[in-house]
């Protein structure tokens, strides 16, 4: 089983839609979790951290369920500029980060 | 402005040649990392360093070497022993991993 697994998509949604991405992780010792955004042929950029209590930043909400080892990202009122690949990330006990392969989102007019 | 600089942006090398990718940061971060990304593969960890003069192998270290003589610099050498070196190489740094990483803009290496 891969350490971090995501549905690769693509998710094709119209502008204004709400879209949810899910991710599972295999190492119950993982302590920190993140969502990164990566545009085509660019470096990943930190979108937000993920906490058990939930984390909201504008139209984006991230949630962690430790019991199920499951992480989610919800995007409300999708914009064309949200089109990108979203990477689910977990921190290993050694301190380095393990990245999922990413979920591609395409928002259409 | 603080950040991470990777150079060059594009690099072409002949098969069998060693090549060194540069990564410099002025963020005063202790930890630095090298990842490679292939299409559809996500990011895979090559090497990382949590402090000057110390580094550890990541998940795919074979065919690569690094050094960490200065806090600001973490160069990666792709040796001729790396069987499939063509990829997008990303360098990152962090003040601590629990806060996530900052990435450089990457180097696209093509071996012909």
JSON list of C-alpha atoms in Angstrom, two decimals, chain B residues 25-81:
[
{"chain": "B", "resi": 25, "resn": "UNK", "atom": "CA", "xyz": [18.40, 29.42, -0.18]},
{"chain": "B", "resi": 26, "resn": "UNK", "atom": "CA", "xyz": [18.54, 32.64, 1.83]},
{"chain": "B", "resi": 27, "resn": "UNK", "atom": "CA", "xyz": [15.66, 31.78, 4.14]},
{"chain": "B", "resi": 28, "resn": "UNK", "atom": "CA", "xyz": [17.97, 30.67, 6.97]},
{"chain": "B", "resi": 29, "resn": "UNK", "atom": "CA", "xyz": [16.30, 27.25, 6.88]},
{"chain": "B", "resi": 30, "resn": "UNK", "atom": "CA", "xyz": [18.15, 24.36, 8.49]},
{"chain": "B", "resi": 31, "resn": "UNK", "atom": "CA", "xyz": [16.60, 21.57, 6.44]},
{"chain": "B", "resi": 32, "resn": "UNK", "atom": "CA", "xyz": [16.89, 21.08, 2.69]},
{"chain": "B", "resi": 33, "resn": "UNK", "atom": "CA", "xyz": [15.53, 18.39, 0.38]},
{"chain": "B", "resi": 34, "resn": "UNK", "atom": "CA", "xyz": [15.81, 17.09, -3.16]},
{"chain": "B", "resi": 35, "resn": "UNK", "atom": "CA", "xyz": [12.89, 15.48, -4.99]},
{"chain": "B", "resi": 36, "resn": "UNK", "atom": "CA", "xyz": [12.42, 14.29, -8.50]},
{"chain": "B", "resi": 37, "resn": "UNK", "atom": "CA", "xyz": [9.13, 14.32, -10.37]},
{"chain": "B", "resi": 38, "resn": "UNK", "atom": "CA", "xyz": [8.26, 12.19, -13.37]},
{"chain": "B", "resi": 39, "resn": "UNK", "atom": "CA", "xyz": [4.97, 12.43, -15.27]},
{"chain": "B", "resi": 40, "resn": "UNK", "atom": "CA", "xyz": [2.27, 10.61, -13.34]},
{"chain": "B", "resi": 41, "resn": "UNK", "atom": "CA", "xyz": [4.69, 9.64, -10.56]},
{"chain": "B", "resi": 42, "resn": "UNK", "atom": "CA", "xyz": [4.37, 12.46, -8.08]},
{"chain": "B", "resi": 43, "resn": "UNK", "atom": "CA", "xyz": [7.39, 13.69, -6.08]},
{"chain": "B", "resi": 44, "resn": "UNK", "atom": "CA", "xyz": [9.94, 11.16, -4.85]},
{"chain": "B", "resi": 45, "resn": "UNK", "atom": "CA", "xyz": [12.55, 11.98, -2.20]},
{"chain": "B", "resi": 46, "resn": "UNK", "atom": "CA", "xyz": [16.19, 11.63, -3.27]},
{"chain": "B", "resi": 47, "resn": "UNK", "atom": "CA", "xyz": [18.22, 13.08, -0.38]},
{"chain": "B", "resi": 48, "resn": "UNK", "atom": "CA", "xyz": [17.65, 15.39, 2.54]},
{"chain": "B", "resi": 49, "resn": "UNK", "atom": "CA", "xyz": [19.74, 17.31, 5.02]},
{"chain": "B", "resi": 50, "resn": "UNK", "atom": "CA", "xyz": [18.53, 18.54, 8.37]},
{"chain": "B", "resi": 51, "resn": "UNK", "atom": "CA", "xyz": [21.74, 20.31, 9.34]},
{"chain": "B", "resi": 52, "resn": "UNK", "atom": "CA", "xyz": [25.03, 21.43, 7.81]},
{"chain": "B", "resi": 53, "resn": "UNK", "atom": "CA", "xyz": [27.54, 18.62, 7.15]},
{"chain": "B", "resi": 54, "resn": "UNK", "atom": "CA", "xyz": [24.88, 15.95, 7.53]},
{"chain": "B", "resi": 55, "resn": "UNK", "atom": "CA", "xyz": [22.51, 14.35, 5.01]},
{"chain": "B", "resi": 56, "resn": "UNK", "atom": "CA", "xyz": [20.44, 11.18, 4.63]},
{"chain": "B", "resi": 57, "resn": "UNK", "atom": "CA", "xyz": [19.32, 9.06, 1.71]},
{"chain": "B", "resi": 58, "resn": "UNK", "atom": "CA", "xyz": [15.72, 9.32, 0.68]},
{"chain": "B", "resi": 59, "resn": "UNK", "atom": "CA", "xyz": [13.63, 6.74, -1.17]},
{"chain": "B", "resi": 60, "resn": "UNK", "atom": "CA", "xyz": [15.50, 6.82, -4.49]},
{"chain": "B", "resi": 61, "resn": "UNK", "atom": "CA", "xyz": [19.11, 7.84, -3.67]},
{"chain": "B", "resi": 62, "resn": "UNK", "atom": "CA", "xyz": [20.86, 5.39, -6.02]},
{"chain": "B", "resi": 63, "resn": "UNK", "atom": "CA", "xyz": [22.81, 7.20, -8.72]},
{"chain": "B", "resi": 64, "resn": "UNK", "atom": "CA", "xyz": [22.77, 10.54, -6.89]},
{"chain": "B", "resi": 65, "resn": "UNK", "atom": "CA", "xyz": [25.10, 12.31, -4.47]},
{"chain": "B", "resi": 66, "resn": "UNK", "atom": "CA", "xyz": [24.84, 15.49, -2.40]},
{"chain": "B", "resi": 67, "resn": "UNK", "atom": "CA", "xyz": [26.89, 17.71, -0.12]},
{"chain": "B", "resi": 68, "resn": "UNK", "atom": "CA", "xyz": [25.93, 20.21, 2.57]},
{"chain": "B", "resi": 69, "resn": "UNK", "atom": "CA", "xyz": [29.01, 22.27, 3.33]},
{"chain": "B", "resi": 70, "resn": "UNK", "atom": "CA", "xyz": [27.05, 25.50, 3.86]},
{"chain": "B", "resi": 71, "resn": "UNK", "atom": "CA", "xyz": [23.64, 26.12, 5.33]},
{"chain": "B", "resi": 72, "resn": "UNK", "atom": "CA", "xyz": [22.58, 28.00, 2.20]},
{"chain": "B", "resi": 73, "resn": "UNK", "atom": "CA", "xyz": [23.61, 25.41, -0.37]},
{"chain": "B", "resi": 74, "resn": "UNK", "atom": "CA", "xyz": [22.61, 21.82, -1.14]},
{"chain": "B", "resi": 75, "resn": "UNK", "atom": "CA", "xyz": [23.86, 20.78, -4.61]},
{"chain": "B", "resi": 76, "resn": "UNK", "atom": "CA", "xyz": [22.75, 17.51, -6.19]},
{"chain": "B", "resi": 77, "resn": "UNK", "atom": "CA", "xyz": [24.98, 15.50, -8.53]},
{"chain": "B", "resi": 78, "resn": "UNK", "atom": "CA", "xyz": [23.30, 13.15, -10.96]},
{"chain": "B", "resi": 79, "resn": "UNK", "atom": "CA", "xyz": [25.90, 10.52, -11.75]},
{"chain": "B", "resi": 80, "resn": "UNK", "atom": "CA", "xyz": [26.24, 8.21, -14.72]},
{"chain": "B", "resi": 81, "resn": "UNK", "atom": "CA", "xyz": [25.02, 5.40, -12.45]}
]
